[in-house]
Short mmCIF file of C-alpha atoms and ligand atoms in Angstrom, two decimals:
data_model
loop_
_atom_site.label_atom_id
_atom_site.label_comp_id
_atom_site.label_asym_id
_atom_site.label_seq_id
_atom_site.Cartn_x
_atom_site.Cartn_y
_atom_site.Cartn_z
CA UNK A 1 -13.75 -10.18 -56.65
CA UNK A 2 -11.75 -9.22 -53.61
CA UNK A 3 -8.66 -10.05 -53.29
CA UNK A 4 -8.58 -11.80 -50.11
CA UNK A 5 -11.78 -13.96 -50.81
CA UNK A 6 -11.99 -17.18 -51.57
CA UNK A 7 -14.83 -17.80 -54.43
CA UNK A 8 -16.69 -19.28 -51.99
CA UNK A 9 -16.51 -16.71 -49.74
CA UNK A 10 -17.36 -13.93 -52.14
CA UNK A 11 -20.27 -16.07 -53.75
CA UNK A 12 -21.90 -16.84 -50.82
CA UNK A 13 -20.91 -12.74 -49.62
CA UNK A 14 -23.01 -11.75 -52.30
CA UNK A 15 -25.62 -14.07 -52.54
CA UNK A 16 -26.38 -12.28 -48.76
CA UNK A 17 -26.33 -9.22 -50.24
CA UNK A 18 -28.75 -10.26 -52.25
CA UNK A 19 -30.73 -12.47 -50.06
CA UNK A 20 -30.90 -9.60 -47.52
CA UNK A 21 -31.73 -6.67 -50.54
CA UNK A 22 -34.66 -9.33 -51.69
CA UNK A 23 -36.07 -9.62 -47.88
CA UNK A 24 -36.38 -5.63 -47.88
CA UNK A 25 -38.21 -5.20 -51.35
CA UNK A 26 -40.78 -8.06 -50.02
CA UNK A 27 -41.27 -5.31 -47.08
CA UNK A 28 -41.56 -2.38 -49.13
CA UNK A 29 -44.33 -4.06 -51.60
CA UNK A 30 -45.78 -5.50 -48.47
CA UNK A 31 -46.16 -1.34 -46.99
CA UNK A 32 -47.29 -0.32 -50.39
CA UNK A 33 -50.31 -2.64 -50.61
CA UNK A 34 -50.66 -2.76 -46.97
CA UNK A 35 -49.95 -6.26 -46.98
CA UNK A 36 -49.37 -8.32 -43.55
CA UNK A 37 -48.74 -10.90 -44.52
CA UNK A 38 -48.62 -13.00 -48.16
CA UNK A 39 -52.26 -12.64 -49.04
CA UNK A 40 -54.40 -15.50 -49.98
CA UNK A 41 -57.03 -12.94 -52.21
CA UNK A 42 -55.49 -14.50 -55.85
CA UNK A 43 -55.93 -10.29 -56.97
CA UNK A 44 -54.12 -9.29 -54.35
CA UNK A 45 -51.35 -12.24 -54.75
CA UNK A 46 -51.60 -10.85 -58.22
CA UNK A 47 -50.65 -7.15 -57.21
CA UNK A 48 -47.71 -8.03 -54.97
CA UNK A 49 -46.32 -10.70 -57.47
CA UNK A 50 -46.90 -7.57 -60.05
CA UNK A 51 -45.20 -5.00 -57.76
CA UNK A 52 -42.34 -7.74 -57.09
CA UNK A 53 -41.79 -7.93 -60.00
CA UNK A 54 -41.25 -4.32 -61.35
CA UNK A 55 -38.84 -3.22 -58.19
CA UNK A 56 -36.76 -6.48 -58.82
CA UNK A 57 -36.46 -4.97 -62.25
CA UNK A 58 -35.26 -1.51 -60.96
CA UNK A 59 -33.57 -2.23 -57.88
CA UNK A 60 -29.76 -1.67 -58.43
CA UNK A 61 -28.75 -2.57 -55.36
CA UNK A 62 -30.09 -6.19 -56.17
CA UNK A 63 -28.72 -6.35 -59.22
CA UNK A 64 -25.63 -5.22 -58.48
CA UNK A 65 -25.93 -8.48 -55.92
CA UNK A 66 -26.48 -10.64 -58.54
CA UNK A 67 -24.18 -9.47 -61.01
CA UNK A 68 -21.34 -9.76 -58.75
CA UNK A 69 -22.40 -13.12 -57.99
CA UNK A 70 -22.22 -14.20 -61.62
CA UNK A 71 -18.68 -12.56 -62.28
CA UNK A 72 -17.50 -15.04 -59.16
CA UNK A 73 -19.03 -17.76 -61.62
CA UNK A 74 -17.55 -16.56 -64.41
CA UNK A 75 -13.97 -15.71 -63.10
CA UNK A 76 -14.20 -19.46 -61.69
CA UNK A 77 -14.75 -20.63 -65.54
CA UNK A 78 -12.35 -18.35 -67.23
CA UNK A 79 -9.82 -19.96 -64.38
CA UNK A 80 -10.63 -23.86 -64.17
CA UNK A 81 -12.84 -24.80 -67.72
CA UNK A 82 -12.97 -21.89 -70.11
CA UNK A 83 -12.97 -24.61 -73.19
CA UNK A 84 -14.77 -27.29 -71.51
CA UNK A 85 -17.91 -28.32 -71.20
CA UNK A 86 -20.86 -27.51 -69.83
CA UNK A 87 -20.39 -31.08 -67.94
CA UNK A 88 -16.77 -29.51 -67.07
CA UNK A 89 -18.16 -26.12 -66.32
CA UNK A 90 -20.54 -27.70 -64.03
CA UNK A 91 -18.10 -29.74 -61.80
CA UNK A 92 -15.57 -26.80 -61.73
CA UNK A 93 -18.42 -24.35 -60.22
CA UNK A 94 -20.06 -27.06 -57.81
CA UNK A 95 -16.04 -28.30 -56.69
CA UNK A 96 -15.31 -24.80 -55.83
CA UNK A 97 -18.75 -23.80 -54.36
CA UNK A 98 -20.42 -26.54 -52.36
CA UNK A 99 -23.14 -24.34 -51.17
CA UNK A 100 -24.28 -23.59 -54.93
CA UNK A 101 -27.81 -23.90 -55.52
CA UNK A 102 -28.70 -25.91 -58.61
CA UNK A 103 -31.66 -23.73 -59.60
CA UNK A 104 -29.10 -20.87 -59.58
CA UNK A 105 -26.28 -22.71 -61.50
CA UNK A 106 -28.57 -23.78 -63.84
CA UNK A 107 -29.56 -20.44 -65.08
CA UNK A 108 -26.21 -19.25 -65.01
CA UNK A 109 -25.43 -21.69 -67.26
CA UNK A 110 -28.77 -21.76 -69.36
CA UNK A 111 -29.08 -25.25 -68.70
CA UNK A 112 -31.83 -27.21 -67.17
CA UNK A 113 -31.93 -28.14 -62.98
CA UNK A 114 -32.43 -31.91 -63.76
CA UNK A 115 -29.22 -32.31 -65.70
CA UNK A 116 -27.65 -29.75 -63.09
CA UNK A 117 -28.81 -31.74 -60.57
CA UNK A 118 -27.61 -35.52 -61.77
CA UNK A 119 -23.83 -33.51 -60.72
CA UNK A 120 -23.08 -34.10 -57.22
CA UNK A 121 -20.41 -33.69 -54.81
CA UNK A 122 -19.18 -36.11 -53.11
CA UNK A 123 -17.49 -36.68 -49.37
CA UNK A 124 -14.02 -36.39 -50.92
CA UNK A 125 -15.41 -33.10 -52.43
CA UNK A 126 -14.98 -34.97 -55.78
CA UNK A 127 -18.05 -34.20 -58.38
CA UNK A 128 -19.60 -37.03 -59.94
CA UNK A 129 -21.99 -37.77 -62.16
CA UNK A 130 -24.98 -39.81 -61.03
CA UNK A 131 -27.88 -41.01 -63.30
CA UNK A 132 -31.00 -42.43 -61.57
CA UNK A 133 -32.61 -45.18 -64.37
CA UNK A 134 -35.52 -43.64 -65.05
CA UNK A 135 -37.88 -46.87 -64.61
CA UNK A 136 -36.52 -46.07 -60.80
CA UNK A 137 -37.49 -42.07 -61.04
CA UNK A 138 -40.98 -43.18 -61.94
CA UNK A 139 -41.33 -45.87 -59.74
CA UNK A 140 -40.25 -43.83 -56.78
CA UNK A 141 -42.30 -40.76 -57.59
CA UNK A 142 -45.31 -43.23 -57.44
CA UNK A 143 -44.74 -44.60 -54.42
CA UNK A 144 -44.47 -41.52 -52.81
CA UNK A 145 -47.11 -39.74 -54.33
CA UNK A 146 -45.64 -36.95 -56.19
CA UNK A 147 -45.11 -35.44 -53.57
CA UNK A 148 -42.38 -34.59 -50.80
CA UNK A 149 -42.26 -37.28 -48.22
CA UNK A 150 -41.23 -34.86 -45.56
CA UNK A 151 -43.68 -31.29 -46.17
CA UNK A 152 -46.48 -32.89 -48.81
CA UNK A 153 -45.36 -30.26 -51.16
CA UNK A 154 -46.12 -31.00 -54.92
CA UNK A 155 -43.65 -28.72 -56.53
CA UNK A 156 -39.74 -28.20 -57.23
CA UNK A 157 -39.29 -32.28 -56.23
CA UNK A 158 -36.47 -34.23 -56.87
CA UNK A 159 -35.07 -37.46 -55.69
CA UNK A 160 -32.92 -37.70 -52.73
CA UNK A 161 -30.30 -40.24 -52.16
CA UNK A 162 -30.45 -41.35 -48.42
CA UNK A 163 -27.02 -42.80 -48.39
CA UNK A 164 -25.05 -40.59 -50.58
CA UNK A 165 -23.83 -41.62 -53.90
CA UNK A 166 -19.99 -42.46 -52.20
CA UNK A 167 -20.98 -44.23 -48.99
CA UNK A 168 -23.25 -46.83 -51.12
CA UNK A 169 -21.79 -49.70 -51.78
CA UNK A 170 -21.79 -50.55 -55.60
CA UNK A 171 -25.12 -51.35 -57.29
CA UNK A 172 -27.25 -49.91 -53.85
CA UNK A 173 -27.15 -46.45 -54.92
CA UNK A 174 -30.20 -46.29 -57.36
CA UNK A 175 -32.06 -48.65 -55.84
CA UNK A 176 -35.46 -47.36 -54.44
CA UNK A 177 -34.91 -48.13 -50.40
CA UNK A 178 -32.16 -45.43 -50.81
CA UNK A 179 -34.09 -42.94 -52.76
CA UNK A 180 -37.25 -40.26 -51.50
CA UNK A 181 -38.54 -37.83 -53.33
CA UNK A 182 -38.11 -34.21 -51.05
CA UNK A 183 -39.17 -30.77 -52.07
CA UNK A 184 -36.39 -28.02 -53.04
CA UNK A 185 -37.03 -26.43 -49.65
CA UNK A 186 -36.47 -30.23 -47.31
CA UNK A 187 -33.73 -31.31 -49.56
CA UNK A 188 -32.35 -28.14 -48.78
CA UNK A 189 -32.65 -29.05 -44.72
CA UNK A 190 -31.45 -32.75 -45.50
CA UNK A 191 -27.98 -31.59 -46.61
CA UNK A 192 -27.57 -28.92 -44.02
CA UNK A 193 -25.52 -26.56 -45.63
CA UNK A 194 -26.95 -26.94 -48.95
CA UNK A 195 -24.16 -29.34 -50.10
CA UNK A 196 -23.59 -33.12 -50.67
CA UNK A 197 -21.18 -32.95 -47.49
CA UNK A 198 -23.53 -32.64 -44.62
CA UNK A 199 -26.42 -34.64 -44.07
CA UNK A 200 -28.76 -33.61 -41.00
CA UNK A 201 -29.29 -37.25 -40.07
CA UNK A 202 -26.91 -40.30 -40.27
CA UNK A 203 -28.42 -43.61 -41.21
CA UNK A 204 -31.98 -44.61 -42.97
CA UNK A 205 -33.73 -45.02 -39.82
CA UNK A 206 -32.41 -41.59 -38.95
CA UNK A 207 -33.51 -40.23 -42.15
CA UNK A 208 -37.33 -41.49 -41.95
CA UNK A 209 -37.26 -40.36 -38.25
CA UNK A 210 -36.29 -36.81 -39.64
CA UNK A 211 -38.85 -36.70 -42.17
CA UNK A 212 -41.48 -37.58 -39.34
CA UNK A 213 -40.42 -35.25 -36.97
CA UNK A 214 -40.75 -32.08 -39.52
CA UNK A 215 -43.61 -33.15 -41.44
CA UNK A 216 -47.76 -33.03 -40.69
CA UNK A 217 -48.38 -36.33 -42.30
CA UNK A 218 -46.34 -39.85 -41.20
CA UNK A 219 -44.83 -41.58 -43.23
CA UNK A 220 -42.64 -44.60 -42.66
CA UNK A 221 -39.99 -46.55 -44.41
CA UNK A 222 -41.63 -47.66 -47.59
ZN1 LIG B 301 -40.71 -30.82 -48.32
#
């Protein structure tokens, strides 16, 4: 790591890198199989995913990219929790990188996104633990149809907490008029930047009015 770079900084420098590396293989498998566009043919889904695959592999520039972006994770362990555990590992990573994905950290770590995920920052840039009851997860995921309430999507969902865990007042955290179940990609968009800091609306009314205005289906306050 640089010097003069903040972990932050040089995680989310290289997590460009790679972003940006990524963007050009998709074009270069794209020209290959004289692909437009993503193809909806499941063979020819088949060849790109294929061809992807095997210059993801190769590609040294991208894994250079992700390499260095591991070593930040490591060096931040070896600094802050190199005998903890993975609980401790966890909060040191997420305190020092808010923008962190938690599909990223998780395979860093070898552990699974759903206990990654119960870890969250808070407004005080604390990291807390916060376990939804499960007789809530299920309930929740019924009422909103497994699916996101913002995009419809079925996959990658989790629960989002409308009020964060710290502005709640005790006991109306977990409760289900403060939970919604998003997809990776609109849980993404609810925090803004990724993190449990910035939220891209700022009450419950404002949150169900954002998940209207982005979505194809309406939903309203359950
Ligand atoms: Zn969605």
């Amino acid at each position: 790591m640089s010097e003069d770079r903040t972990p932050q900084e040089a995680y989310g420098h290289w997590k460009e890198k790679w972003f940006q590396r990524h963007e050009k293989l998709i074009e270069i498998a794209r020209d290959e199989l004289g692909l437009e566009e993503y193809p909806e043919d499941p063979d020819k889904q088949r060849a790109y995913h294929d061809r992807m695959a095997e210059l993801k592999s190769s590609d040294e520039e991208l894994q250079r990219a992700e390499r260095k972006r591991d070593e930040v994770l490591e060096e931040l362990i070896e600094e802050n929790a190199p005998h903890g555990s993975e609980a401790d590992k966890i909060r040191c990573i997420k305190k020092a990188i808010l923008q962190i994905k938690n599909n990223q950290l998780a395979e860093f770590l070898g552990l699974s996104q759903n206990y990654v995920t119960k870890f969250r920052v808070t407004l005080r840039g604390d990291v807390i633990r916060s376990d939804i009851p499960q007789s809530v997860r299920e309930k929740i995921r019924k009422r909103d149809g497994d699916a996101c309430v913002r995009c419809g999507e079925t996959s990658e969902l989790r629960l989002h907490h409308i009020n964060p865990v710290l502005r709640c007042e005790k006991g109306e955290c977990h409760v289900p008029e403060n939970l919604a179940t998003l997809c990776e990609g609109c849980h993404h968009l609810a925090h803004e930047d990724g993190s449990d800091v910035v939220l891209t609306y700022d009450s419950t009314d404002g949150f169900w009015e954002w998940v209207n205005e982005g979505g194809e289906s309406s939903r309203t306050s359950p």
